[in-house]
Amino acid sequence: MNVLLSVSVALLAGLLMTRLFKPLRLPSVTAYLIAGVLVGPYCLGQLGLGGLGFASMEAVDKLSLVSEVALGFIAFAIGNEFRLEDLKKTGRQAMTIGILQALAATLVVDLCLFGVHLLIPDKLTLPQVITLGAIATATAPAATLMVVRQYKAKGPLTRLLLPIVALDDAVGLVVFAVSFGIARTLQSNTLDLISILVNPLLEIVFSLLLGALMGWVLTQLERLFNSNTNRLNLTIAVVFLTASLSMMSFSLGPVHVRFSPLLTCMMLGTVFCNICPLSHDLMAASDKWTSPLFALFFVISGAELELEVFADLAIVGIGVVYILSRSFGKYYGARSSARMSGCEPAICKYLGITLLPQAGVALGMCTTAMALGADGALIQNITLFAVLIYELVGPLLTRQALAAAGEIHPMPDEVKHRRLHKLAAAEKKEQ
């Protein structure tokens, strides 16, 4: 009962918060996150009223399955942006920018944190510097996708943004695996080339193969049904199945094989949208079904933010350096690579701002970094601090950048009048 009550309270709190924030014109993502903080362990949860808030992080963890499923559908939706007809126009630009801006963020964060290491070597070690630099590559696809959908953003910047976000996480997985392997080598003085090179490459290859296979299976199964309702049910079931299969891991001798849920479900969406003639309609129907799921995902994400990281001034100081240096690297890395790729001036100016949000992938990386022992705890706290700031501010900056680029348009007056007329007619009928 408490779990169901927590789900309903979380979703209601998120929806009501969007109404409170509407006069401020803040993105719904920000409202959901703040609602999550309010019903989380550090606010309403302090009252200890079971079900009316999350009394502890353990209570939040009970809903982790919701987050896993939501991330699967988010990745599936992003895969829809890799249609071949669109990639012929933007594929080269997306690939160039996706790789270079991620590497630029890593380089800038590494250099800045290395300077902090020279000043306070007892607080920040070299393995921590290298690992945090790799975590800086990751961008939050969920927040970006939600802002694009909420404001129905359309234009060259939006078309380029979502593929870059997806590529960014693929590059981030490789950079993190290599950097983390180097960090462990520095800590233990033993070189492990399998962890540095073989495991990350296998993770990407196996994830893409599994996603491609499931995309082909989904397309074949769709042919068995004539009803759009049954086809939608089948699509949802296959995304669930793919998300669950991507949680597998196994070992082949010294090689550890695992899958990336984001890459796997993204590849599922990519293959499906390119070989299934009904993919446009089914993707649109899936988007409507997943709206409350995504809202709940962000409320849970807000509840997971640990506010106690603000209590340690060292973490706050290092976190500020991390945030500023990552933002600089993302912005100028995207700006320079966009110019190099021949993008329009508006894309060069605003693309980097839309790449600032950071959340799930970065948190997954810092969980892996806990293998560094005491060094891993500091990495986790700094990442949590950065995610807290980026998730609250990032969606707003993304909206402003898309609006400044002319890709978010105000609702036409005729649509407003039509909606007001319907509301007035409904009220008159009730009276």
XYZ file of C-alpha atoms in Angstrom:
431
model
C 0.000 0.000 0.000
C 2.784 2.439 0.912
C 4.514 1.929 -2.440
C 1.324 2.638 -4.418
C 0.557 5.619 -2.195
C 4.080 6.961 -2.741
C 3.698 6.615 -6.512
C 0.373 8.479 -6.545
C 1.623 11.233 -4.206
C 4.813 11.641 -6.257
C 2.928 11.926 -9.549
C 0.314 14.319 -8.116
C 3.012 16.468 -6.516
C 4.859 16.702 -9.836
C 1.741 17.665 -11.791
C 0.635 20.270 -9.224
C 4.138 21.751 -9.164
C 3.956 22.347 -12.920
C 0.857 24.500 -12.315
C 2.642 26.515 -9.616
C 5.640 27.042 -11.899
C 3.581 27.914 -14.989
C 3.640 31.724 -14.346
C 7.454 31.501 -14.136
C 7.589 29.719 -17.523
C 9.907 27.052 -16.163
C 10.119 23.672 -17.936
C 7.997 20.874 -16.491
C 11.182 18.855 -15.895
C 12.370 21.422 -13.340
C 8.961 21.366 -11.628
C 9.028 17.562 -11.407
C 12.532 17.583 -9.923
C 11.640 20.171 -7.286
C 8.486 18.213 -6.434
C 10.710 15.156 -5.949
C 12.972 17.072 -3.575
C 9.925 18.233 -1.568
C 8.458 14.727 -1.171
C 11.921 13.207 -0.695
C 13.785 12.119 2.442
C 15.109 15.618 3.201
C 11.733 17.443 3.250
C 8.330 15.757 3.564
C 10.022 12.448 4.271
C 11.339 13.892 7.545
C 7.795 13.682 8.938
C 7.988 9.890 8.788
C 4.479 9.519 7.341
C 4.644 6.298 5.372
C 3.396 6.691 1.815
C 2.972 10.482 1.958
C 6.611 11.027 1.165
C 9.853 9.093 0.846
C 11.048 8.670 4.431
C 14.449 7.314 3.374
C 16.603 6.573 0.335
C 15.606 2.927 0.741
C 11.995 3.951 0.104
C 13.081 5.771 -3.057
C 15.103 2.746 -4.172
C 11.944 0.626 -4.114
C 10.817 2.554 -7.179
C 14.090 2.068 -9.059
C 12.277 -0.245 -11.484
C 10.213 2.739 -12.656
C 13.422 4.625 -13.460
C 14.864 1.683 -15.386
C 11.711 1.307 -17.480
C 11.469 5.065 -18.108
C 15.098 5.226 -19.267
C 14.375 2.365 -21.660
C 11.505 4.287 -23.273
C 13.542 7.500 -23.320
C 16.339 5.736 -25.197
C 13.771 4.092 -27.495
C 12.346 7.532 -28.344
C 15.811 8.992 -28.985
C 16.543 6.098 -31.337
C 13.687 7.427 -33.466
C 15.907 10.446 -34.255
C 18.332 8.227 -36.199
C 16.196 7.859 -39.306
C 18.382 7.356 -42.356
C 16.733 10.135 -44.350
C 17.641 12.590 -41.580
C 21.121 11.181 -40.953
C 22.020 11.765 -44.594
C 21.677 15.489 -43.843
C 23.046 15.744 -40.294
C 24.875 12.465 -39.613
C 28.409 13.735 -40.274
C 27.834 16.890 -38.236
C 26.283 14.970 -35.336
C 29.154 12.482 -35.273
C 31.844 15.182 -35.341
C 30.217 17.381 -32.707
C 29.194 14.444 -30.487
C 32.766 13.166 -30.228
C 34.669 16.459 -30.039
C 32.491 18.231 -27.454
C 32.633 15.180 -25.159
C 36.428 15.011 -25.394
C 36.674 18.785 -24.870
C 34.670 18.539 -21.641
C 36.937 15.759 -20.376
C 40.112 17.685 -21.238
C 38.993 20.952 -19.601
C 37.734 19.233 -16.423
C 40.947 17.179 -16.172
C 43.123 20.298 -16.493
C 41.137 22.376 -13.996
C 40.841 19.606 -11.411
C 44.524 18.785 -11.832
C 45.213 22.384 -10.777
C 43.040 21.815 -7.687
C 44.970 18.581 -7.045
C 48.259 20.494 -7.050
C 46.828 22.938 -4.490
C 45.183 20.390 -2.179
C 46.598 16.920 -3.004
C 45.271 15.514 0.278
C 41.688 16.371 -0.709
C 41.716 15.460 -4.416
C 43.875 12.626 -5.733
C 44.979 12.034 -9.332
C 42.713 8.950 -9.803
C 39.771 11.101 -8.693
C 40.726 13.838 -11.174
C 40.890 11.399 -14.103
C 37.604 9.709 -13.192
C 35.692 12.981 -12.754
C 37.020 14.175 -16.105
C 35.513 11.092 -17.752
C 32.157 11.525 -15.974
C 32.015 15.062 -17.417
C 31.315 13.616 -20.879
C 27.849 12.352 -19.953
C 24.725 14.337 -20.846
C 21.166 13.674 -19.630
C 19.060 12.560 -22.623
C 15.870 12.427 -20.556
C 15.801 16.110 -19.590
C 16.660 17.214 -23.125
C 13.984 15.026 -24.698
C 11.316 16.228 -22.252
C 12.051 19.909 -22.943
C 11.932 19.318 -26.708
C 8.596 17.523 -26.403
C 6.991 19.962 -23.978
C 7.658 22.979 -26.165
C 7.354 21.093 -29.478
C 10.722 22.473 -30.539
C 11.463 22.123 -34.252
C 14.354 23.260 -36.404
C 17.954 22.498 -37.381
C 19.251 22.779 -33.795
C 16.663 20.327 -32.448
C 17.279 17.864 -35.293
C 20.986 17.887 -34.494
C 20.632 17.929 -30.709
C 19.014 14.554 -30.003
C 21.430 12.442 -32.091
C 24.347 14.279 -30.435
C 22.967 13.496 -26.969
C 22.756 9.814 -27.879
C 26.265 9.748 -29.393
C 27.554 11.678 -26.390
C 26.660 8.837 -24.034
C 28.270 6.249 -26.306
C 31.499 8.283 -26.381
C 31.196 8.784 -22.626
C 31.101 5.042 -21.974
C 34.369 4.535 -23.850
C 36.104 7.553 -22.286
C 34.969 6.544 -18.804
C 36.093 2.932 -19.181
C 39.563 3.984 -20.392
C 39.942 6.746 -17.787
C 38.661 4.574 -14.960
C 41.069 1.819 -15.969
C 43.945 4.334 -15.822
C 42.714 5.563 -12.427
C 42.709 2.026 -11.040
C 46.173 1.470 -12.486
C 47.467 4.580 -10.698
C 45.846 3.448 -7.466
C 47.035 -0.167 -7.544
C 50.143 0.126 -9.770
C 48.882 -2.771 -11.942
C 47.988 -2.338 -15.630
C 44.777 -4.071 -16.804
C 44.356 -3.640 -20.562
C 41.229 -5.802 -20.596
C 39.380 -3.362 -18.311
C 40.736 -0.324 -20.144
C 40.135 -1.404 -23.753
C 38.386 -4.759 -24.227
C 35.440 -4.501 -21.781
C 34.157 -1.062 -22.914
C 34.365 -1.977 -26.609
C 32.511 -5.233 -25.999
C 29.847 -3.391 -23.988
C 29.134 -1.057 -26.885
C 29.240 -3.770 -29.575
C 27.046 -6.232 -27.643
C 24.570 -3.481 -26.685
C 24.170 -2.392 -30.306
C 23.822 -5.991 -31.523
C 21.190 -6.842 -28.899
C 19.258 -3.659 -29.680
C 19.403 -4.311 -33.433
C 18.180 -7.882 -32.952
C 15.246 -6.771 -30.791
C 14.375 -4.048 -33.311
C 14.186 -6.665 -36.083
C 12.103 -8.989 -33.855
C 9.687 -6.169 -33.015
C 9.210 -5.340 -36.698
C 8.483 -8.986 -37.572
C 6.006 -9.380 -34.716
C 4.149 -6.181 -35.675
C 3.084 -7.900 -38.917
C 1.005 -10.404 -36.926
C -1.445 -7.724 -35.754
C -3.855 -5.447 -37.600
C -5.095 -3.457 -34.622
C -3.067 -0.358 -33.702
C -3.917 -1.004 -30.047
C -2.360 -4.476 -30.185
C 0.649 -3.115 -32.056
C 1.152 -0.486 -29.359
C 0.857 -3.160 -26.654
C 3.433 -5.251 -28.481
C 5.816 -2.279 -28.809
C 5.576 -1.570 -25.076
C 6.151 -5.245 -24.250
C 9.273 -5.462 -26.445
C 10.745 -2.285 -24.910
C 10.159 -3.822 -21.467
C 11.831 -7.047 -22.619
C 14.799 -5.229 -24.169
C 15.320 -3.112 -21.037
C 15.335 -6.258 -18.894
C 17.722 -8.162 -21.192
C 20.122 -5.211 -21.185
C 20.605 -5.676 -17.428
C 22.379 -8.988 -18.037
C 26.086 -9.455 -17.412
C 28.410 -12.444 -17.641
C 32.095 -13.301 -17.741
C 34.148 -15.106 -20.383
C 37.408 -15.851 -18.613
C 39.019 -12.509 -17.720
C 36.605 -10.591 -19.939
C 33.470 -9.171 -18.276
C 30.566 -8.641 -20.670
C 27.665 -6.333 -19.824
C 25.181 -4.182 -21.705
C 24.263 -0.515 -21.673
C 20.456 -0.149 -21.285
C 20.573 3.266 -22.956
C 22.501 2.102 -26.028
C 20.499 -1.133 -26.317
C 17.074 0.541 -26.231
C 18.330 3.361 -28.442
C 19.416 0.828 -31.072
C 16.044 -0.909 -30.726
C 14.324 2.379 -31.625
C 16.771 3.110 -34.450
C 16.304 -0.226 -36.224
C 12.544 -0.228 -35.644
C 11.981 3.275 -37.050
C 14.048 2.517 -40.155
C 12.574 -0.852 -41.177
C 8.972 -0.718 -39.894
C 6.611 1.259 -42.169
C 4.231 1.910 -39.239
C 6.904 3.257 -36.901
C 5.759 6.912 -37.129
C 2.259 6.134 -35.845
C 3.440 3.705 -33.190
C 6.104 6.097 -31.897
C 3.482 8.845 -31.592
C 1.144 6.520 -29.679
C 3.998 5.361 -27.451
C 4.855 8.975 -26.594
C 1.343 9.539 -25.229
C 1.465 6.354 -23.157
C 4.819 7.209 -21.592
C 3.997 10.797 -20.536
C 3.016 9.940 -16.913
C 5.899 7.454 -16.730
C 8.417 10.178 -17.611
C 6.827 12.582 -15.105
C 7.155 9.978 -12.353
C 10.742 9.287 -13.426
C 11.779 12.902 -12.856
C 9.970 13.157 -9.519
C 11.831 10.044 -8.358
C 15.076 11.542 -9.686
C 14.429 14.641 -7.586
C 13.817 12.518 -4.502
C 17.145 10.741 -5.103
C 19.149 13.988 -4.937
C 21.132 13.995 -1.695
C 21.066 17.500 -0.223
C 23.553 16.605 2.492
C 26.426 17.089 0.035
C 26.094 20.828 0.709
C 27.357 20.244 4.257
C 30.969 19.599 3.127
C 32.669 22.800 1.942
C 35.440 20.830 0.206
C 32.862 18.985 -1.915
C 31.081 22.251 -2.708
C 34.343 23.934 -3.750
C 35.528 21.055 -5.937
C 31.980 20.669 -7.268
C 31.876 24.319 -8.340
C 35.170 23.897 -10.224
C 33.808 20.738 -11.853
C 30.544 22.429 -12.907
C 32.229 25.544 -14.313
C 34.959 23.647 -16.165
C 32.524 21.066 -17.595
C 30.157 23.826 -18.733
C 33.049 25.662 -20.404
C 34.254 22.487 -22.125
C 30.787 21.510 -23.338
C 29.927 24.966 -24.615
C 33.149 25.796 -26.423
C 33.703 22.211 -27.537
C 30.277 22.210 -29.192
C 30.738 25.718 -30.582
C 34.135 24.978 -32.125
C 33.149 21.594 -33.578
C 29.886 23.047 -34.947
C 31.841 25.755 -36.764
C 34.243 23.121 -38.040
C 31.266 21.132 -39.386
C 29.803 24.131 -41.185
C 26.693 24.502 -38.998
C 24.468 27.573 -38.975
C 25.455 30.461 -36.641
C 22.471 29.797 -34.325
C 23.576 26.173 -33.848
C 27.156 27.223 -33.109
C 25.924 29.752 -30.542
C 23.295 27.755 -28.666
C 24.066 24.032 -29.070
C 26.555 23.873 -26.194
C 23.995 25.265 -23.741
C 21.557 22.467 -24.529
C 24.200 19.843 -23.657
C 24.645 20.915 -20.021
C 22.025 18.708 -18.225
C 23.578 15.703 -16.506
C 21.950 12.880 -14.546
C 21.435 9.129 -14.924
C 24.471 8.107 -16.984
C 26.798 10.171 -14.784
C 25.313 8.607 -11.634
C 25.836 5.158 -13.134
C 29.474 6.008 -13.783
C 30.045 7.251 -10.236
C 28.478 4.037 -8.900
C 31.159 2.123 -10.827
C 33.762 4.526 -9.417
C 32.904 3.326 -5.902
C 35.312 0.452 -6.657
C 38.099 2.955 -5.895
C 37.209 2.768 -2.205
C 37.627 6.025 -0.296
C 38.439 7.857 -3.533
C 35.141 6.660 -4.985
C 33.079 8.186 -2.152
C 34.352 11.688 -2.950
C 33.721 11.158 -6.674
C 30.146 10.127 -5.913
C 29.461 13.151 -3.698
C 30.896 15.630 -6.221
C 28.856 14.029 -9.008
C 25.709 14.188 -6.854
C 26.354 17.875 -6.174
C 26.827 18.580 -9.894
C 23.737 16.578 -10.881
C 21.646 18.507 -8.353
C 22.686 21.832 -9.905
C 22.575 20.678 -13.524
C 19.166 19.003 -13.254
C 17.536 22.068 -11.697
C 19.174 24.643 -13.983
C 19.929 22.629 -17.133
C 16.344 22.191 -18.468
C 15.688 25.929 -18.077
C 18.870 26.774 -19.992
C 17.926 24.258 -22.690
C 14.512 25.898 -23.117
C 16.042 29.360 -23.305
C 18.636 28.236 -25.856
C 16.020 26.603 -28.084
C 13.803 29.681 -27.813
C 16.706 32.027 -28.622
C 17.495 29.868 -31.661
C 13.905 30.409 -32.850
C 12.878 26.755 -32.488
C 10.241 27.225 -29.761
C 7.237 29.158 -30.984
C 4.448 30.622 -28.820
C 1.007 29.068 -29.107
C -0.938 30.711 -31.977
C -3.799 32.993 -30.904
C -6.341 30.911 -32.789
C -5.365 27.818 -30.770
C -5.647 29.787 -27.518
C -9.091 31.096 -28.481
C -10.261 27.628 -29.467
C -9.175 26.171 -26.124
C -10.761 29.018 -24.156
C -13.986 28.554 -26.131
C -14.066 24.837 -25.296
C -13.476 25.535 -21.582
C -16.215 28.175 -21.522
C -18.631 25.816 -23.291
C -17.852 23.026 -20.818
C -18.412 25.325 -17.827
C -21.701 26.574 -19.270
C -22.861 22.997 -19.819
C -22.080 22.068 -16.213
C -24.078 25.052 -14.957
